[in-house]
mmCIF file of C-alpha atoms in Angstrom:
data_model
loop_
_atom_site.group_PDB
_atom_site.id
_atom_site.type_symbol
_atom_site.label_atom_id
_atom_site.label_comp_id
_atom_site.label_asym_id
_atom_site.label_seq_id
_atom_site.Cartn_x
_atom_site.Cartn_y
_atom_site.Cartn_z
ATOM 1 C CA UNK A 1 -52.392 -3.491 25.646
ATOM 2 C CA UNK A 2 -51.185 0.050 25.229
ATOM 3 C CA UNK A 3 -47.587 0.760 24.242
ATOM 4 C CA UNK A 4 -46.110 4.255 24.387
ATOM 5 C CA UNK A 5 -42.895 5.187 22.610
ATOM 6 C CA UNK A 6 -41.094 8.426 23.492
ATOM 7 C CA UNK A 7 -38.305 10.270 21.669
ATOM 8 C CA UNK A 8 -35.687 11.514 22.138
ATOM 9 C CA UNK A 9 -34.299 9.914 25.282
ATOM 10 C CA UNK A 10 -32.048 12.897 25.909
ATOM 11 C CA UNK A 11 -32.304 16.467 24.679
ATOM 12 C CA UNK A 12 -29.994 19.417 25.231
ATOM 13 C CA UNK A 13 -31.030 22.925 24.246
ATOM 14 C CA UNK A 14 -29.654 26.388 24.783
ATOM 15 C CA UNK A 15 -31.545 28.604 27.167
ATOM 16 C CA UNK A 16 -34.253 30.467 25.301
ATOM 17 C CA UNK A 17 -34.593 27.868 22.562
ATOM 18 C CA UNK A 18 -37.574 25.553 22.146
ATOM 19 C CA UNK A 19 -37.727 21.883 23.065
ATOM 20 C CA UNK A 20 -39.974 19.293 21.467
ATOM 21 C CA UNK A 21 -40.611 15.782 22.766
ATOM 22 C CA UNK A 22 -42.666 13.303 20.781
ATOM 23 C CA UNK A 23 -44.677 10.244 21.761
ATOM 24 C CA UNK A 24 -46.624 7.637 19.871
ATOM 25 C CA UNK A 25 -49.199 5.237 21.247
ATOM 26 C CA UNK A 26 -50.726 2.018 19.998
ATOM 27 C CA UNK A 27 -54.202 1.750 21.526
ATOM 28 C CA UNK A 28 -56.716 3.668 19.409
ATOM 29 C CA UNK A 29 -59.093 3.646 22.399
ATOM 30 C CA UNK A 30 -56.712 5.788 24.470
ATOM 31 C CA UNK A 31 -58.062 9.280 24.880
ATOM 32 C CA UNK A 32 -56.204 10.846 27.797
ATOM 33 C CA UNK A 33 -52.609 12.003 27.326
ATOM 34 C CA UNK A 34 -50.811 13.662 30.239
ATOM 35 C CA UNK A 35 -47.244 14.933 30.422
ATOM 36 C CA UNK A 36 -45.235 14.773 33.628
ATOM 37 C CA UNK A 37 -42.068 16.480 34.769
ATOM 38 C CA UNK A 38 -39.949 14.598 37.282
ATOM 39 C CA UNK A 39 -36.986 15.970 39.161
ATOM 40 C CA UNK A 40 -34.490 13.645 40.765
ATOM 41 C CA UNK A 41 -35.983 11.746 43.701
ATOM 42 C CA UNK A 42 -39.322 13.508 43.429
ATOM 43 C CA UNK A 43 -42.794 12.512 42.348
ATOM 44 C CA UNK A 44 -43.923 13.088 38.757
ATOM 45 C CA UNK A 45 -45.714 16.402 38.431
ATOM 46 C CA UNK A 46 -48.469 16.881 35.889
ATOM 47 C CA UNK A 47 -47.566 19.827 33.675
ATOM 48 C CA UNK A 48 -50.212 19.565 31.002
ATOM 49 C CA UNK A 49 -52.683 17.044 29.642
ATOM 50 C CA UNK A 50 -54.905 16.716 26.638
ATOM 51 C CA UNK A 51 -57.992 14.712 25.893
ATOM 52 C CA UNK A 52 -58.918 13.357 22.509
ATOM 53 C CA UNK A 53 -61.636 15.877 21.804
ATOM 54 C CA UNK A 54 -59.053 18.619 21.190
ATOM 55 C CA UNK A 55 -56.000 18.817 18.981
ATOM 56 C CA UNK A 56 -53.944 21.359 20.873
ATOM 57 C CA UNK A 57 -53.700 22.844 24.319
ATOM 58 C CA UNK A 58 -51.448 25.604 25.596
ATOM 59 C CA UNK A 59 -50.464 26.840 29.010
ATOM 60 C CA UNK A 60 -47.993 29.723 28.938
ATOM 61 C CA UNK A 61 -44.686 28.303 27.620
ATOM 62 C CA UNK A 62 -45.977 24.758 27.382
ATOM 63 C CA UNK A 63 -48.159 23.305 24.646
ATOM 64 C CA UNK A 64 -49.266 19.834 23.654
ATOM 65 C CA UNK A 65 -50.534 18.724 20.266
ATOM 66 C CA UNK A 66 -52.425 15.546 19.502
ATOM 67 C CA UNK A 67 -52.912 13.761 16.194
ATOM 68 C CA UNK A 68 -55.365 10.933 16.818
ATOM 69 C CA UNK A 69 -55.210 9.679 13.248
ATOM 70 C CA UNK A 70 -51.484 9.178 13.427
ATOM 71 C CA UNK A 71 -51.612 8.272 17.132
ATOM 72 C CA UNK A 72 -48.944 10.671 18.226
ATOM 73 C CA UNK A 73 -48.732 13.617 20.579
ATOM 74 C CA UNK A 74 -46.000 16.098 21.318
ATOM 75 C CA UNK A 75 -44.865 18.428 24.074
ATOM 76 C CA UNK A 76 -43.531 21.840 23.124
ATOM 77 C CA UNK A 77 -41.654 24.041 25.568
ATOM 78 C CA UNK A 78 -40.779 27.515 24.353
ATOM 79 C CA UNK A 79 -38.274 29.992 25.776
ATOM 80 C CA UNK A 80 -36.639 27.253 27.816
ATOM 81 C CA UNK A 81 -35.068 28.100 31.156
ATOM 82 C CA UNK A 82 -32.506 26.196 33.252
ATOM 83 C CA UNK A 83 -35.251 25.233 35.700
ATOM 84 C CA UNK A 84 -36.968 23.327 32.898
ATOM 85 C CA UNK A 85 -34.145 20.784 33.144
ATOM 86 C CA UNK A 86 -35.707 17.495 34.322
ATOM 87 C CA UNK A 87 -36.997 14.189 33.007
ATOM 88 C CA UNK A 88 -40.255 14.423 31.104
ATOM 89 C CA UNK A 89 -42.655 11.511 30.692
ATOM 90 C CA UNK A 90 -45.594 11.180 28.373
ATOM 91 C CA UNK A 91 -48.412 8.769 29.173
ATOM 92 C CA UNK A 92 -51.616 7.479 27.675
ATOM 93 C CA UNK A 93 -54.739 5.797 28.950
ATOM 94 C CA UNK A 94 -58.387 5.256 28.298
ATOM 95 C CA UNK A 95 -60.691 7.766 29.879
ATOM 96 C CA UNK A 96 -61.706 5.637 32.811
ATOM 97 C CA UNK A 97 -60.872 6.230 36.445
ATOM 98 C CA UNK A 98 -59.665 2.687 37.016
ATOM 99 C CA UNK A 99 -57.451 2.464 33.949
ATOM 100 C CA UNK A 100 -53.747 2.831 34.628
ATOM 101 C CA UNK A 101 -51.457 5.187 32.773
ATOM 102 C CA UNK A 102 -48.895 3.689 30.429
ATOM 103 C CA UNK A 103 -45.729 5.765 30.460
ATOM 104 C CA UNK A 104 -43.114 6.428 27.834
ATOM 105 C CA UNK A 105 -39.481 5.821 28.748
ATOM 106 C CA UNK A 106 -38.817 9.464 29.471
ATOM 107 C CA UNK A 107 -36.739 12.281 28.023
ATOM 108 C CA UNK A 108 -33.943 13.893 29.974
ATOM 109 C CA UNK A 109 -34.005 17.574 29.073
ATOM 110 C CA UNK A 110 -30.988 19.740 29.811
ATOM 111 C CA UNK A 111 -31.259 23.473 29.305
ATOM 112 C CA UNK A 112 -27.821 25.023 29.025
ATOM 113 C CA UNK A 113 -27.462 28.560 30.314
ATOM 114 C CA UNK B 1 -55.403 20.022 43.823
ATOM 115 C CA UNK B 2 -55.821 16.576 45.320
ATOM 116 C CA UNK B 3 -53.143 15.463 47.761
ATOM 117 C CA UNK B 4 -51.684 11.998 48.081
ATOM 118 C CA UNK B 5 -49.276 11.151 50.850
ATOM 119 C CA UNK B 6 -46.956 8.205 51.135
ATOM 120 C CA UNK B 7 -45.156 6.836 54.149
ATOM 121 C CA UNK B 8 -42.358 6.215 54.787
ATOM 122 C CA UNK B 9 -40.426 8.391 52.374
ATOM 123 C CA UNK B 10 -37.293 6.355 52.819
ATOM 124 C CA UNK B 11 -36.577 2.946 54.318
ATOM 125 C CA UNK B 12 -33.486 0.826 54.668
ATOM 126 C CA UNK B 13 -33.923 -2.765 55.698
ATOM 127 C CA UNK B 14 -32.038 -6.030 55.900
ATOM 128 C CA UNK B 15 -32.511 -8.746 53.347
ATOM 129 C CA UNK B 16 -35.350 -11.093 54.290
ATOM 130 C CA UNK B 17 -37.440 -8.567 56.174
ATOM 131 C CA UNK B 18 -40.823 -7.202 55.123
ATOM 132 C CA UNK B 19 -41.583 -3.563 54.503
ATOM 133 C CA UNK B 20 -44.982 -1.894 54.425
ATOM 134 C CA UNK B 21 -45.621 1.291 52.454
ATOM 135 C CA UNK B 22 -48.772 3.336 52.960
ATOM 136 C CA UNK B 23 -50.490 5.492 50.382
ATOM 137 C CA UNK B 24 -53.230 7.883 51.487
ATOM 138 C CA UNK B 25 -55.508 10.237 49.630
ATOM 139 C CA UNK B 26 -55.884 13.147 52.013
ATOM 140 C CA UNK B 27 -58.726 15.205 50.631
ATOM 141 C CA UNK B 28 -60.613 12.960 48.258
ATOM 142 C CA UNK B 29 -61.887 9.426 48.008
ATOM 143 C CA UNK B 30 -59.773 7.234 45.789
ATOM 144 C CA UNK B 31 -61.740 4.432 44.222
ATOM 145 C CA UNK B 32 -58.615 3.214 42.483
ATOM 146 C CA UNK B 33 -54.979 3.365 43.458
ATOM 147 C CA UNK B 34 -51.999 2.330 41.395
ATOM 148 C CA UNK B 35 -48.572 1.162 42.499
ATOM 149 C CA UNK B 36 -45.535 1.862 40.339
ATOM 150 C CA UNK B 37 -41.889 0.983 40.666
ATOM 151 C CA UNK B 38 -39.133 3.102 39.219
ATOM 152 C CA UNK B 39 -35.516 1.991 38.923
ATOM 153 C CA UNK B 40 -32.754 4.604 38.528
ATOM 154 C CA UNK B 41 -32.939 6.474 35.223
ATOM 155 C CA UNK B 42 -35.906 4.404 34.137
ATOM 156 C CA UNK B 43 -39.580 5.045 33.614
ATOM 157 C CA UNK B 44 -42.447 4.240 35.944
ATOM 158 C CA UNK B 45 -43.540 0.647 35.617
ATOM 159 C CA UNK B 46 -47.013 -0.298 36.775
ATOM 160 C CA UNK B 47 -47.005 -3.070 39.361
ATOM 161 C CA UNK B 48 -50.680 -3.368 40.201
ATOM 162 C CA UNK B 49 -54.061 -1.697 40.180
ATOM 163 C CA UNK B 50 -55.880 -1.631 43.480
ATOM 164 C CA UNK B 51 -59.613 -1.091 43.830
ATOM 165 C CA UNK B 52 -61.190 -0.466 47.194
ATOM 166 C CA UNK B 53 -62.657 -3.618 48.686
ATOM 167 C CA UNK B 54 -61.432 -6.011 46.031
ATOM 168 C CA UNK B 55 -58.290 -7.889 45.118
ATOM 169 C CA UNK B 56 -55.561 -6.057 43.306
ATOM 170 C CA UNK B 57 -54.849 -6.704 39.658
ATOM 171 C CA UNK B 58 -51.167 -7.398 39.133
ATOM 172 C CA UNK B 59 -49.162 -6.764 35.992
ATOM 173 C CA UNK B 60 -47.436 -9.625 34.271
ATOM 174 C CA UNK B 61 -44.196 -10.516 35.990
ATOM 175 C CA UNK B 62 -45.134 -9.002 39.343
ATOM 176 C CA UNK B 63 -45.411 -11.644 42.072
ATOM 177 C CA UNK B 64 -48.623 -11.124 44.017
ATOM 178 C CA UNK B 65 -47.340 -13.184 46.955
ATOM 179 C CA UNK B 66 -44.265 -11.017 47.232
ATOM 180 C CA UNK B 67 -45.925 -7.638 46.770
ATOM 181 C CA UNK B 68 -49.040 -7.712 48.922
ATOM 182 C CA UNK B 69 -51.521 -4.939 48.238
ATOM 183 C CA UNK B 70 -54.422 -4.038 50.457
ATOM 184 C CA UNK B 71 -56.966 -1.307 49.684
ATOM 185 C CA UNK B 72 -59.207 -1.494 52.707
ATOM 186 C CA UNK B 73 -60.715 1.981 52.494
ATOM 187 C CA UNK B 74 -61.301 4.740 49.984
ATOM 188 C CA UNK B 75 -58.354 6.686 51.363
ATOM 189 C CA UNK B 76 -55.710 4.062 52.093
ATOM 190 C CA UNK B 77 -53.820 1.453 50.146
ATOM 191 C CA UNK B 78 -50.781 -0.424 51.410
ATOM 192 C CA UNK B 79 -47.997 -2.242 49.615
ATOM 193 C CA UNK B 80 -46.014 -4.814 51.590
ATOM 194 C CA UNK B 81 -42.767 -6.050 50.129
ATOM 195 C CA UNK B 82 -42.308 -9.454 51.742
ATOM 196 C CA UNK B 83 -38.924 -11.073 52.249
ATOM 197 C CA UNK B 84 -37.207 -8.159 50.574
ATOM 198 C CA UNK B 85 -33.974 -8.713 48.668
ATOM 199 C CA UNK B 86 -31.429 -6.241 47.272
ATOM 200 C CA UNK B 87 -32.987 -6.479 43.812
ATOM 201 C CA UNK B 88 -36.206 -5.060 45.304
ATOM 202 C CA UNK B 89 -34.384 -1.809 46.051
ATOM 203 C CA UNK B 90 -36.228 0.820 44.065
ATOM 204 C CA UNK B 91 -38.402 3.934 44.194
ATOM 205 C CA UNK B 92 -42.022 2.927 44.825
ATOM 206 C CA UNK B 93 -44.705 5.467 43.909
ATOM 207 C CA UNK B 94 -48.437 5.248 44.361
ATOM 208 C CA UNK B 95 -51.079 7.238 42.576
ATOM 209 C CA UNK B 96 -54.754 7.690 43.228
ATOM 210 C CA UNK B 97 -57.657 8.292 40.948
ATOM 211 C CA UNK B 98 -60.793 9.968 42.217
ATOM 212 C CA UNK B 99 -64.443 9.516 41.462
ATOM 213 C CA UNK B 100 -64.812 12.228 38.819
ATOM 214 C CA UNK B 101 -64.837 9.739 35.975
ATOM 215 C CA UNK B 102 -61.752 11.269 34.380
ATOM 216 C CA UNK B 103 -58.426 9.558 34.554
ATOM 217 C CA UNK B 104 -56.312 12.271 36.153
ATOM 218 C CA UNK B 105 -54.045 10.600 38.656
ATOM 219 C CA UNK B 106 -52.428 12.178 41.660
ATOM 220 C CA UNK B 107 -49.048 10.855 42.683
ATOM 221 C CA UNK B 108 -47.635 10.317 46.131
ATOM 222 C CA UNK B 109 -44.106 11.556 46.895
ATOM 223 C CA UNK B 110 -42.622 8.086 46.599
ATOM 224 C CA UNK B 111 -40.770 5.718 48.916
ATOM 225 C CA UNK B 112 -37.098 4.964 48.424
ATOM 226 C CA UNK B 113 -36.487 1.353 49.497
ATOM 227 C CA UNK B 114 -32.961 0.127 50.031
ATOM 228 C CA UNK B 115 -32.469 -3.522 50.913
ATOM 229 C CA UNK B 116 -29.047 -4.369 52.289
#
């Protein structure tokens, strides 16, 4: 089955700096890679996702890159703000509606004002 | 976007009792629902995959007789924690996948279960 590794587990950055979180996956058939932001006691919120037919996707300060050959994908947050502080999870799955997501262990991001 | 509700949001029960958690897709039909459990400072761990009208598929290590899942309609799945014990205390989150063919999942707000 799929296995997703996520690094780092914790990340502290100064406000305004960039943050990068990296994930690797094992199942070459996976082709859907979402990123979630979770605040304490709340549900995971989808912030960006990418499918295997593209290598990069950007939405304002957030971007995701995908390298299918190397089986890794990364989340980039630029111009970080204190409200970006949360736990971020990457996930991977096959592009099928009844296939569950496999999550990484999460990265606790702290943006220091 | 699609909305998934979960009820109750928080429950405290005595050891040995059973607790039922409901997960509803409010504005779309969910052919598949997933149940996750999340312990403090940990990631989401898949418990089971639930397809409407059929038996749930449980992940290894998850007791199907303890965590009863019913997906009787395209908008409702329930998780019953039977004979709950303190070690079952956790944050339970459901997600629902629609019929678009893509795997975007929509998460419920979660249920915080505390077993005394």
